[in-house]
Amino acid sequence: MSVGASVRPPARGAGLGENAKGAGILAAVVLVVVLLVVLGGRRSLEDSAIGFAGLEHWLAVKGVATVPAIDAATATATIRILPVYDPRLAGEGARQEDGAENERGALAPRPLSRAEFVERANAGPMLAVLPKWRGGIVTRAAAHPDLLVPDHAMDFFGERPVARLPQRGLATFEVYDADYDQLLAEAATLYSAQVLSPALDERCRPILVLRDEGSQDLGTLLADCTGTLFEGAENALFVLSDPDVLDNAGLAAGDNAALAVSLVEGFAGNAKVFVETDSTSGPATAAARSAFGGEDPRERTIGDLDRFFAYPFSLFWIGVVLVTGLALWRGSRRFGRPQEDVEPAEASKRRTIDASRRILMLAKADDALVERHVVDRVEALASALIGTGRRTHGPGDDAAAIRRFLSRRAPELGEKFAAAHAAVTALRPGEGSRFDALAKFESVIQETWHDFGRAAGPARQDRR
Amino acid sequence: MRPSRRLLVIASLIALASLGLVVFADAPAVPIQAMWGLVAVFVAADLVLTPGRKRFVLDSPPTREMFVGEAADLKFRLRPASGERGPHPGSAMARIAWPPGLDGPAQFLLAPAERDSLATVTVKAGRRGHFPIGEVAVLRSSRFRLVDVVATYPCETRLVVVPNVRAITSGEIDVQIATETFGSRASLMRGEGSEFHQLRDFVAGMDSRTIDYKRSARHGALVAREMRAEKNHNVVLALDNGHLMREEIAGLPKIDHMINAALALGWAGIQGGDLVGLYAFDARPRLYLPPRGGRHAFAQLRSKAAELSYRSIETNHTLAMTHLGQRLTRRCLVVVFSDFVDTTTAELLVENVEVLNRHHVVAFVSTRDPMLQAYGRRAATDLGEVAAAVAAAGLERERRLVLDRLARLGVFVVDAEPGGITARLVSTYLNIKARELI
C-alpha cells in the first residue's frame, strides 16, 4: 500500500454535493449583495436630509392630492413644488466652486439652469424652494453651519435671494399670514433660518412672514413673485426662502410637518400638487438619519419599533416564525443515531514523520538534507537490487555496487545513474544547490525501480 | 415525522416573497396568504395520506460470523406489516450507527422492489469483537415530499468478528505443509532426523552406518534404519498485545495481522504433529495456554486469540519474557510477535529475547509498514518531501538495525509486509523443524 493509497479519495457524489452546496452559498451571498446594492441604490438626494421624498408621502398621507408626474396638458392645473439646489441657476456644466468642495460638498448638488427654471414656471403655477445647503449634508446627514451655502454664492435672477437671520442653530419662529392678517397656529422650527433678501422682498408680495417671540417681523418666508422675476411670466410663482420647512429633515422638526400641510393647502387649494423630484441624478447618500447639528430633535421611544411589526412587516415576521418553527421541528427529529467519533490509530507514525520533517526543514541545512536523502535512496535501491547480505558496507560502496549491477544489465541506465549520482553528490557550496540536481537523480532512481525493482523485490526478500 | 427540506425551502421562499410587500408598498398581500394556505393544505394532506411507521416491518439479516479485515454483505428488507394488502414502502433511506470497528456506509438506499424495498450493504470488519447493530433508522418521503417520515426499527443482528483463518480454511496452509512433508524437503526430513521412521533394504550407495545388524540377522538380509525429523515439539506463540500493536497497517491493527499469522502457524504446527501453545502479554502476562496437539487444540487457540482485547498500555518485555521462560520446562520454539519504535526502546526487547534464545529457539515476527516503504519509493519533488523521506528512512534504518542485531544473536527474524507474514513464517517454521533446531 502506498502512502497515497492510504488517503481515501472523496467519493464523486460527495464532491458534487460539496460543489452544489458551495455554489448555493455563493449564489445566496451574491443575491444578498445584489439586493443590498439595488435597495441601497434607491437612496438618492431625494431620500437625504434635504430631499423632498418625505413631503410627497406626507402630503399624500394628509389627503392632499398629489401626482407623480405632469405633462404639458396637466401642468396648468397642478401646483409644482420645485426644490432648487443650484444657488446661481447656472445649470449643468457651469463651474461653481469655492475651494471647499472636497470637505463640504458641491455648491450645487443638482444643477438647474435659469432657462429650465423659467420653462417650469411658464408651464404652470409653481412654488420654488430656494437653496440653503451644500451637497455635503447629503452624505454627512447632519447639519453644520459650514454646510450652508454662503449668501454671496447665491444669485437668483440677478439678486441675492436670501438673508440669514442672526439666530444660529435650531430656533422656533412664529409664522404670520400677511394675507389673512393672522398668526398661524403652527410655528416654524428652522436651523439658521433664512428669509427673503430685502431686494427680493421688495419685488414680491410677502405671504408668510417669520416673527420672533416679541411679534417682531424677521423676514419673509413665503412670497408671491408672480410676474416679477422675469418677463413673460403669466403663471403664479411662489418662492419659499427656507427649504427646511418642507424637506425630509425639516418635516420632522417641531411643527414643520403641520406648517407644511397648511402652507401647501393655502396656495394649492383644490389643485393637485406635484413635487418635482429627480432621482436619476445627485450624489449617493447615507440615510437621512439626523437632523440638525448631529442631534436628532425627535423623541425616540420604544413605540417606534412598532412599525417593524405592523403590516407589511407583520407578514414577513409571520413567515419567519413559521420557517423557524419548521426548522426546529425538523431539527428535533434526528435521522439515525450519531456516529461515534473514534480516534484513528494509524496516524502516529505519520505524525512522527511530519514532526521530523518540520524539524529538518527548520534546520535550514538543505544540502546536508539532500545528501542524506541520496544516501538513503542509494542504500534502499542497493538492498533491493543486490540484497543486504551481499552488500559491502563503506562510503560509496552502494553506489558502486548499483553501477556494477546496472552496467551489466542496462549500460545506458548505468551511465545515467553514474552521471546523476555524481552531479548530486559532487557539488560544492557556492556552485549551486544540491536540490537542483536532485530531480534528475530521482528520475533515474525511479527508472531503475521501474525496470528492476519488481523482479528484485520478492526474490531478495526470500534470500534475507 | 418532520418537515422535509423541500418544505423548508418553500416556506423560506414564501417568507422572502413577503418582503416584496415591504419593497413594493402597493403589492397585494393575498397571494402570500394564499401560498401559505396552499402549503398548509398540502402538508395536512401529506400527513393524512402517508402511511406511518407501524405499517411497515424491517427484516434484518441474521447474526453471522465474519473474519477481521474482510467484508460481508448484509441484506435489509422493508415490507408492509399486513402482508400483500399493505401499502408499498417505496424508496427509503436508511442509516445505521456502525459501532467502532465496523466500516459501513453512513446511509444507504432501500430500493423499491416488487412488494417491498431492499438494500444490500457491504460492511468491512476492522476489529475483532461482537458488534450488535441495535437499530436501523429509516426515512421515507411523504406523497408530496413535504414531510419526512423518520422511523427507527430494532435490529437484532450481531456481527461476530473473529481472527482471519482464511488461509487455513482455504487449504493454503495444508498444501504448504503437504508440499514440505512429501516434497523435496521430505527426504531431508526423513534422512537427517533423529526419530526412527522405518527399515529399508540396504542398497549399494547407502551409508553403512545406518545398517541395523540385529534386524538384518533376523531377516537374513541387510536392512537399514531410516530416520526422520522429530515430532511433538513445543511451539509457543507469544503475542505482544501492547499499545504499539494497535497501530493500523493496511486497514487492520497490527495485532490482528499477528493473530492471523499466529493461527496459521498454529495450524501448520498441529498439522506437522507438534504441540502448540499461546501466550499473550502487555504490561504483564495475560494469557498462557500450554502447548497441546490435535485439532481441538486449534479450536481453543482460535477462541482464546479472538478474546484478546485491544490494549493501550506499554509492553513490559522483561516481565513477559521472564515469565514465559519460567513456564517453559523443555526446549521450545518460541515465536514472538512484537514490534518496537526505535533502537532505544528495543534495547530491553533484544536483551530478553537473547536470554530466551539461550534455552529455546526464538523466531521474532514483526510487520513492515508499507507507508515507510512508500516514502522510500516515491520521488521527492520538493524539499519538504525530501525531509519526509529522510525521516521515514531514519525510522526504517533504526528498525533494520534492531532486526540485524536480533539475527546476529541467532534469532530467526521474519519481517514482512502484512500480506506476506504467514507464508514466510510457516516457511521459517518448517526450516527450523527440518534442521531439528528445537
Coordinates of C-alpha atoms in Angstrom, one line a residue, chain B:
Chain B
M1 CA -42.4 12.9 11.2
R2 CA -40.6 16.0 10.4
P3 CA -40.7 18.7 7.7
S4 CA -38.7 17.9 4.6
R5 CA -36.0 20.0 3.1
R6 CA -38.4 20.9 0.3
L7 CA -41.0 22.2 2.7
L8 CA -38.4 24.3 4.4
V9 CA -37.2 25.8 1.1
I10 CA -40.8 26.5 0.0
A11 CA -41.6 28.2 3.3
S12 CA -38.4 30.2 3.2
L13 CA -39.2 31.4 -0.3
I14 CA -42.7 32.5 0.7
A15 CA -41.3 34.3 3.7
L16 CA -38.8 36.0 1.4
A17 CA -41.5 36.8 -1.1
S18 CA -43.5 38.6 1.7
L19 CA -40.6 41.0 1.9
G20 CA -41.7 42.1 -1.5
L21 CA -44.7 43.7 0.2
V22 CA -42.3 45.9 2.1
V23 CA -40.4 46.9 -1.0
F24 CA -43.4 47.3 -3.2
A25 CA -46.0 49.0 -1.0
D26 CA -48.8 48.7 -3.4
A27 CA -48.5 45.0 -4.0
P28 CA -51.4 42.9 -2.7
A29 CA -51.0 40.6 0.3
V30 CA -53.5 38.0 -0.9
P31 CA -51.0 35.9 -3.0
I32 CA -48.7 35.5 0.0
Q33 CA -51.6 34.4 2.2
A34 CA -52.9 32.1 -0.5
M35 CA -49.5 30.5 -0.8
W36 CA -49.3 29.8 3.0
G37 CA -52.8 28.4 2.9
L38 CA -51.9 26.2 0.0
V39 CA -48.8 24.9 1.8
A40 CA -50.8 24.2 4.9
V41 CA -53.4 22.2 2.9
F42 CA -50.7 20.1 1.2
V43 CA -48.9 19.4 4.4
A44 CA -52.1 18.3 6.1
A45 CA -53.0 16.1 3.1
D46 CA -49.5 14.7 3.2
L47 CA -49.8 13.8 6.9
V48 CA -53.1 12.1 6.3
L49 CA -52.2 10.2 3.1
T50 CA -48.7 9.0 4.1
P51 CA -48.6 5.6 5.9
G52 CA -46.9 5.7 9.3
R53 CA -44.1 3.7 10.9
K54 CA -46.3 0.8 12.1
R55 CA -47.5 0.0 8.6
F56 CA -44.0 -1.5 7.8
V57 CA -41.6 -4.0 9.2
L58 CA -37.8 -4.1 8.7
D59 CA -36.4 -7.6 8.1
S60 CA -32.8 -7.6 9.4
P61 CA -30.1 -10.1 8.2
P62 CA -29.3 -13.0 10.6
T63 CA -26.4 -12.9 13.0
R64 CA -23.3 -14.0 11.4
E65 CA -19.6 -14.5 11.9
M66 CA -17.0 -12.8 9.8
F67 CA -13.2 -12.6 9.6
V68 CA -11.5 -9.5 10.6
G69 CA -10.3 -7.5 7.6
E70 CA -12.9 -9.0 5.4
A71 CA -16.2 -7.6 4.1
A72 CA -19.7 -9.1 4.3
D73 CA -22.9 -8.3 2.6
L74 CA -26.0 -7.6 4.8
K75 CA -29.4 -7.6 3.3
F76 CA -32.2 -5.4 4.7
R77 CA -35.8 -5.6 3.6
L78 CA -38.6 -3.1 4.4
R79 CA -42.0 -4.7 3.8
P80 CA -45.7 -4.0 4.6
A81 CA -46.7 -5.2 8.1
S82 CA -50.0 -6.5 6.8
G83 CA -48.6 -8.7 4.1
E84 CA -49.8 -8.3 0.5
R85 CA -52.6 -5.8 1.1
G86 CA -50.4 -3.1 2.8
P87 CA -49.1 0.0 1.2
H88 CA -45.8 -0.2 -0.7
P89 CA -43.0 1.4 1.3
G90 CA -41.4 2.9 -1.8
S91 CA -37.9 4.3 -1.9
A92 CA -36.4 5.0 1.5
M93 CA -33.1 6.0 3.0
A94 CA -31.7 4.1 6.0
R95 CA -28.9 4.9 8.5
I96 CA -27.0 2.7 10.9
A97 CA -24.7 3.9 13.5
W98 CA -22.0 1.4 12.9
P99 CA -20.1 0.5 16.1
P100 CA -16.4 1.4 16.1
G101 CA -14.6 -1.5 14.3
L102 CA -17.2 -1.9 11.6
D103 CA -16.9 0.2 8.5
G104 CA -20.2 0.5 6.6
P105 CA -22.0 3.2 4.5
A106 CA -23.3 6.1 6.6
Q107 CA -26.6 5.8 4.8
F108 CA -28.0 3.5 2.1
L109 CA -31.0 3.4 -0.2
L110 CA -33.7 0.8 0.3
A111 CA -34.7 0.5 -3.4
P112 CA -38.3 -0.4 -4.2
A113 CA -38.8 -4.0 -5.4
E114 CA -42.0 -5.9 -6.1
R115 CA -43.8 -5.5 -2.8
D116 CA -41.1 -4.2 -0.6
S117 CA -37.8 -2.3 -0.6
L118 CA -34.4 -3.9 -0.5
A119 CA -30.9 -2.9 0.2
T120 CA -27.6 -4.8 0.3
V121 CA -25.0 -3.2 2.4
T122 CA -21.3 -4.1 2.4
V123 CA -19.7 -3.9 5.8
K124 CA -16.0 -4.3 6.5
A125 CA -14.7 -5.5 9.8
G126 CA -11.8 -3.6 11.1
R127 CA -11.6 -5.1 14.6
R128 CA -12.4 -8.3 16.4
G129 CA -15.3 -8.4 18.7
H130 CA -19.1 -8.8 19.0
F131 CA -20.9 -5.9 17.3
P132 CA -24.7 -5.6 17.8
I133 CA -26.2 -3.3 15.2
G134 CA -29.1 -2.3 17.6
E135 CA -31.4 -0.3 15.3
V136 CA -31.9 1.0 11.8
A137 CA -33.3 4.4 11.2
V138 CA -35.4 4.6 8.1
L139 CA -36.5 7.8 6.4
R140 CA -39.4 7.8 3.9
S141 CA -40.7 10.7 1.9
S142 CA -44.4 11.5 2.0
R143 CA -46.6 11.6 -1.0
F144 CA -45.9 15.2 -1.9
R145 CA -42.4 15.1 -0.4
L146 CA -43.2 17.8 2.1
V147 CA -42.8 15.6 5.1
D148 CA -40.1 13.1 6.1
V149 CA -41.3 10.0 8.0
V150 CA -38.4 9.0 10.2
A151 CA -38.8 5.7 12.0
T152 CA -36.5 3.5 14.0
Y153 CA -36.7 -0.2 13.7
P154 CA -35.0 -2.6 16.1
C155 CA -32.3 -4.8 14.5
E156 CA -31.3 -8.0 16.3
T157 CA -28.4 -8.7 14.0
R158 CA -25.0 -9.2 15.7
L159 CA -21.8 -9.4 13.8
V160 CA -19.2 -11.6 15.4
V161 CA -15.8 -10.7 14.0
V162 CA -13.1 -13.3 14.6
P163 CA -9.5 -13.7 13.6
N164 CA -9.0 -14.3 9.9
V165 CA -8.3 -18.0 9.3
R166 CA -9.0 -17.8 5.6
A167 CA -5.5 -19.2 4.9
I168 CA -6.4 -22.3 6.9
T169 CA -10.0 -22.8 5.7
S170 CA -8.9 -22.4 2.1
G171 CA -6.4 -25.2 2.5
E172 CA -3.4 -22.9 1.7
I173 CA -1.5 -24.0 4.8
D174 CA -2.4 -27.6 4.3
V175 CA -1.0 -27.5 0.8
Q176 CA 2.2 -25.8 2.0
I177 CA 2.7 -28.4 4.8
A178 CA 1.9 -31.3 2.5
T179 CA 4.4 -29.9 -0.1
E180 CA 7.1 -29.6 2.5
T181 CA 6.3 -33.0 4.0
F182 CA 6.2 -35.0 0.9
G183 CA 8.2 -32.9 -1.5
S184 CA 11.9 -32.4 -1.9
R185 CA 12.4 -31.4 1.7
A186 CA 10.7 -34.6 2.9
S187 CA 13.7 -36.7 2.0
L188 CA 15.9 -34.3 4.1
M189 CA 13.5 -34.7 7.0
R190 CA 13.5 -38.5 6.6
G191 CA 17.2 -38.8 6.2
E192 CA 18.5 -36.3 8.7
G193 CA 16.1 -36.7 11.6
S194 CA 16.8 -38.3 14.9
E195 CA 13.5 -40.2 15.2
F196 CA 13.1 -43.7 13.9
H197 CA 10.9 -43.8 10.8
Q198 CA 11.2 -47.2 9.1
L199 CA 13.5 -50.1 8.0
R200 CA 14.6 -50.3 4.4
D201 CA 16.5 -52.8 2.4
F202 CA 20.1 -51.8 2.3
V203 CA 21.3 -51.0 -1.2
A204 CA 24.6 -50.0 -2.6
G205 CA 25.4 -46.4 -2.0
M206 CA 23.6 -46.1 1.3
D207 CA 25.6 -45.2 4.4
S208 CA 26.8 -48.4 6.0
R209 CA 26.4 -46.8 9.5
T210 CA 22.6 -47.0 9.0
I211 CA 22.6 -50.8 8.9
D212 CA 20.6 -52.3 11.7
Y213 CA 22.6 -55.5 12.3
K214 CA 20.2 -57.2 14.8
R215 CA 17.2 -56.9 12.4
S216 CA 19.5 -57.8 9.5
A217 CA 20.4 -61.0 11.3
R218 CA 16.7 -61.7 11.9
H219 CA 15.7 -61.0 8.3
G220 CA 18.6 -62.7 6.8
A221 CA 19.4 -59.7 4.6
L222 CA 20.9 -56.3 5.3
V223 CA 18.3 -53.7 6.3
A224 CA 19.0 -50.0 7.1
R225 CA 17.3 -47.7 9.7
E226 CA 15.6 -44.7 8.2
M227 CA 15.2 -41.7 10.5
R228 CA 13.0 -38.6 10.3
A229 CA 12.7 -35.3 11.9
E230 CA 11.4 -35.4 15.4
K231 CA 7.7 -34.6 16.2
N232 CA 5.8 -33.5 19.2
H233 CA 7.9 -30.4 19.7
N234 CA 6.6 -27.5 21.7
V235 CA 5.7 -24.4 19.7
V236 CA 4.7 -21.3 21.8
L237 CA 3.1 -18.4 20.0
A238 CA 3.9 -15.3 22.2
L239 CA 1.7 -12.3 21.2
D240 CA 2.6 -8.8 22.3
N241 CA -0.7 -7.0 22.9
G242 CA 0.6 -3.6 23.9
H243 CA -0.2 -0.2 22.5
L244 CA 2.3 -0.4 19.6
M245 CA 0.3 -3.4 18.3
R246 CA -2.8 -1.2 18.0
E247 CA -1.3 0.8 15.2
E248 CA -3.2 0.2 12.0
I249 CA -1.4 -1.1 8.9
A250 CA -3.1 -1.9 5.7
G251 CA -6.5 -1.2 7.3
L252 CA -6.1 -3.5 10.3
P253 CA -4.4 -3.2 13.7
K254 CA -1.0 -4.9 13.8
I255 CA -2.2 -7.3 16.5
D256 CA -4.8 -8.7 14.1
H257 CA -2.2 -9.3 11.4
M258 CA -0.2 -11.0 14.0
I259 CA -3.0 -13.1 15.3
N260 CA -3.9 -14.2 11.8
A261 CA -0.3 -15.3 11.2
A262 CA -0.1 -16.9 14.6
L263 CA -3.2 -19.0 14.0
A264 CA -1.9 -20.1 10.6
L265 CA 1.4 -21.1 12.2
G266 CA -0.6 -22.9 14.9
W267 CA -2.5 -24.9 12.3
A268 CA 0.7 -25.7 10.5
G269 CA 2.3 -26.9 13.7
I270 CA -0.7 -29.0 14.6
Q271 CA -0.7 -30.5 11.1
G272 CA 3.0 -31.1 11.4
G273 CA 2.5 -33.1 14.6
D274 CA 3.7 -30.6 17.0
L275 CA 2.2 -29.1 20.2
V276 CA 1.1 -25.5 20.0
G277 CA 0.6 -23.2 22.9
L278 CA -0.5 -19.5 23.2
Y279 CA 1.0 -16.7 25.3
A280 CA -0.3 -13.1 25.3
F281 CA 1.3 -10.3 27.3
D282 CA 1.3 -6.5 27.5
A283 CA 2.3 -4.7 30.7
R284 CA 2.1 -8.1 32.3
P285 CA 1.4 -11.7 31.2
R286 CA -2.3 -12.1 30.4
L287 CA -2.8 -15.5 28.9
Y288 CA -1.0 -18.7 28.8
L289 CA -2.3 -21.8 27.0
P290 CA 0.1 -24.7 27.4
P291 CA 1.2 -26.5 24.2
R292 CA -1.3 -29.1 23.1
G293 CA -1.7 -31.1 20.0
G294 CA -4.7 -32.1 17.9
R295 CA -7.4 -30.2 16.1
H296 CA -9.3 -29.5 19.3
A297 CA -6.3 -27.6 20.5
F298 CA -6.5 -25.4 17.4
A299 CA -10.2 -24.5 18.3
Q300 CA -9.1 -23.5 21.7
L301 CA -6.3 -21.4 20.2
R302 CA -8.7 -19.7 17.9
S303 CA -11.2 -18.8 20.6
K304 CA -8.6 -17.6 23.0
A305 CA -7.0 -15.4 20.4
A306 CA -10.4 -14.0 19.4
E307 CA -10.9 -12.9 23.0
L308 CA -7.7 -10.8 23.2
S309 CA -8.8 -7.3 23.7
Y310 CA -7.2 -4.2 22.3
R311 CA -4.9 -2.7 24.9
S312 CA -3.4 0.8 25.2
I313 CA -0.6 0.2 27.6
E314 CA 3.1 -0.2 27.0
T315 CA 4.5 -3.6 26.9
N316 CA 6.9 -4.9 29.6
H317 CA 9.1 -7.3 27.6
T318 CA 11.3 -8.1 30.6
L319 CA 8.4 -9.3 32.7
A320 CA 6.8 -11.1 29.8
M321 CA 9.9 -13.0 28.6
T322 CA 11.0 -13.9 32.1
H323 CA 7.6 -15.2 32.9
L324 CA 7.5 -17.2 29.7
G325 CA 10.9 -18.6 30.4
Q326 CA 9.8 -19.9 33.8
R327 CA 6.7 -21.5 32.3
L328 CA 8.6 -23.5 29.7
T329 CA 10.0 -26.7 31.0
R330 CA 11.5 -28.1 27.8
R331 CA 13.2 -26.7 24.8
C332 CA 10.6 -25.0 22.6
L333 CA 10.2 -22.9 19.5
V334 CA 9.1 -19.5 20.8
V335 CA 7.6 -17.3 18.2
V336 CA 7.5 -13.7 19.5
F337 CA 5.0 -11.4 17.6
S338 CA 6.0 -8.0 18.7
D339 CA 7.1 -4.6 17.5
F340 CA 9.3 -1.6 18.5
V341 CA 9.7 2.0 17.6
D342 CA 13.5 2.7 17.7
T343 CA 16.7 1.2 18.9
T344 CA 16.4 2.7 22.4
T345 CA 13.0 1.3 23.1
A346 CA 14.1 -2.0 21.6
E347 CA 17.0 -2.5 24.0
L348 CA 15.0 -4.4 26.6
L349 CA 13.3 -6.4 24.0
V350 CA 16.6 -7.5 22.5
E351 CA 18.1 -8.3 25.9
N352 CA 15.2 -10.5 26.9
V353 CA 15.0 -12.3 23.6
E354 CA 18.7 -13.0 23.9
V355 CA 18.1 -14.6 27.3
L356 CA 15.2 -16.7 26.0
N357 CA 17.3 -17.7 23.0
R358 CA 19.8 -19.4 25.2
H359 CA 17.5 -22.3 26.0
H360 CA 14.9 -22.1 23.3
V361 CA 14.7 -21.4 19.6
V362 CA 13.2 -18.0 19.1
A363 CA 11.6 -16.5 16.0
F364 CA 10.8 -12.8 16.0
V365 CA 8.0 -11.6 13.8
S366 CA 7.3 -8.0 13.0
T367 CA 5.3 -6.2 10.4
R368 CA 6.8 -3.9 7.8
D369 CA 4.9 -0.7 7.4
P370 CA 4.0 -0.1 3.7
M371 CA 3.8 3.6 4.4
L372 CA 7.5 3.7 5.2
Q373 CA 8.2 1.7 2.1
A374 CA 6.2 4.2 0.0
Y375 CA 8.1 7.1 1.3
G376 CA 11.3 5.3 0.2
R377 CA 9.9 4.6 -3.3
R378 CA 8.2 7.9 -4.1
A379 CA 10.2 10.6 -5.9
A380 CA 10.7 13.7 -3.9
T381 CA 9.7 16.8 -5.8
D382 CA 10.3 19.5 -3.1
L383 CA 12.4 19.9 0.0
G384 CA 9.5 19.0 2.2
E385 CA 9.2 15.6 0.6
V386 CA 12.9 15.1 0.8
A387 CA 12.8 15.8 4.6
A388 CA 9.8 13.5 5.0
A389 CA 11.6 10.7 3.0
V390 CA 14.8 11.2 5.2
A391 CA 12.6 11.0 8.4
A392 CA 11.0 7.8 7.1
A393 CA 14.3 6.3 6.0
G394 CA 15.6 7.1 9.5
L395 CA 12.8 5.1 11.1
E396 CA 13.4 2.2 8.7
R397 CA 17.1 2.3 9.4
E398 CA 16.6 2.0 13.1
R399 CA 14.2 -0.8 12.6
R400 CA 16.7 -2.6 10.4
L401 CA 19.5 -2.2 13.0
V402 CA 17.4 -3.9 15.7
L403 CA 16.4 -6.7 13.3
D404 CA 20.0 -7.2 12.2
R405 CA 21.1 -7.4 15.8
L406 CA 18.5 -10.0 16.6
A407 CA 19.5 -12.0 13.6
R408 CA 23.2 -11.9 14.8
L409 CA 22.0 -13.4 18.1
G410 CA 20.7 -16.4 16.2
V411 CA 17.0 -15.4 16.4
F412 CA 15.0 -16.2 13.2
V413 CA 13.7 -12.8 12.1
V414 CA 10.5 -12.7 10.0
D415 CA 10.0 -9.1 8.8
A416 CA 7.4 -8.9 6.0
E417 CA 4.6 -6.8 4.8
P418 CA 1.2 -7.7 6.3
G419 CA 0.1 -10.0 3.5
G420 CA 3.4 -11.9 3.4
I421 CA 3.9 -12.8 7.1
T422 CA 2.0 -16.1 7.1
A423 CA 3.9 -17.6 4.2
R424 CA 7.3 -16.6 5.4
L425 CA 6.5 -17.6 9.0
V426 CA 5.4 -21.1 8.0
S427 CA 8.4 -21.5 5.8
T428 CA 10.7 -20.4 8.6
Y429 CA 8.9 -22.9 11.0
L430 CA 9.4 -25.8 8.5
N431 CA 13.0 -24.8 8.1
I432 CA 13.6 -24.8 11.9
K433 CA 11.8 -28.1 12.1
A434 CA 13.8 -29.7 9.3
R435 CA 17.1 -28.6 10.8
E436 CA 16.0 -30.1 14.1
L437 CA 16.9 -27.0 16.0
I438 CA 14.2 -27.4 18.6

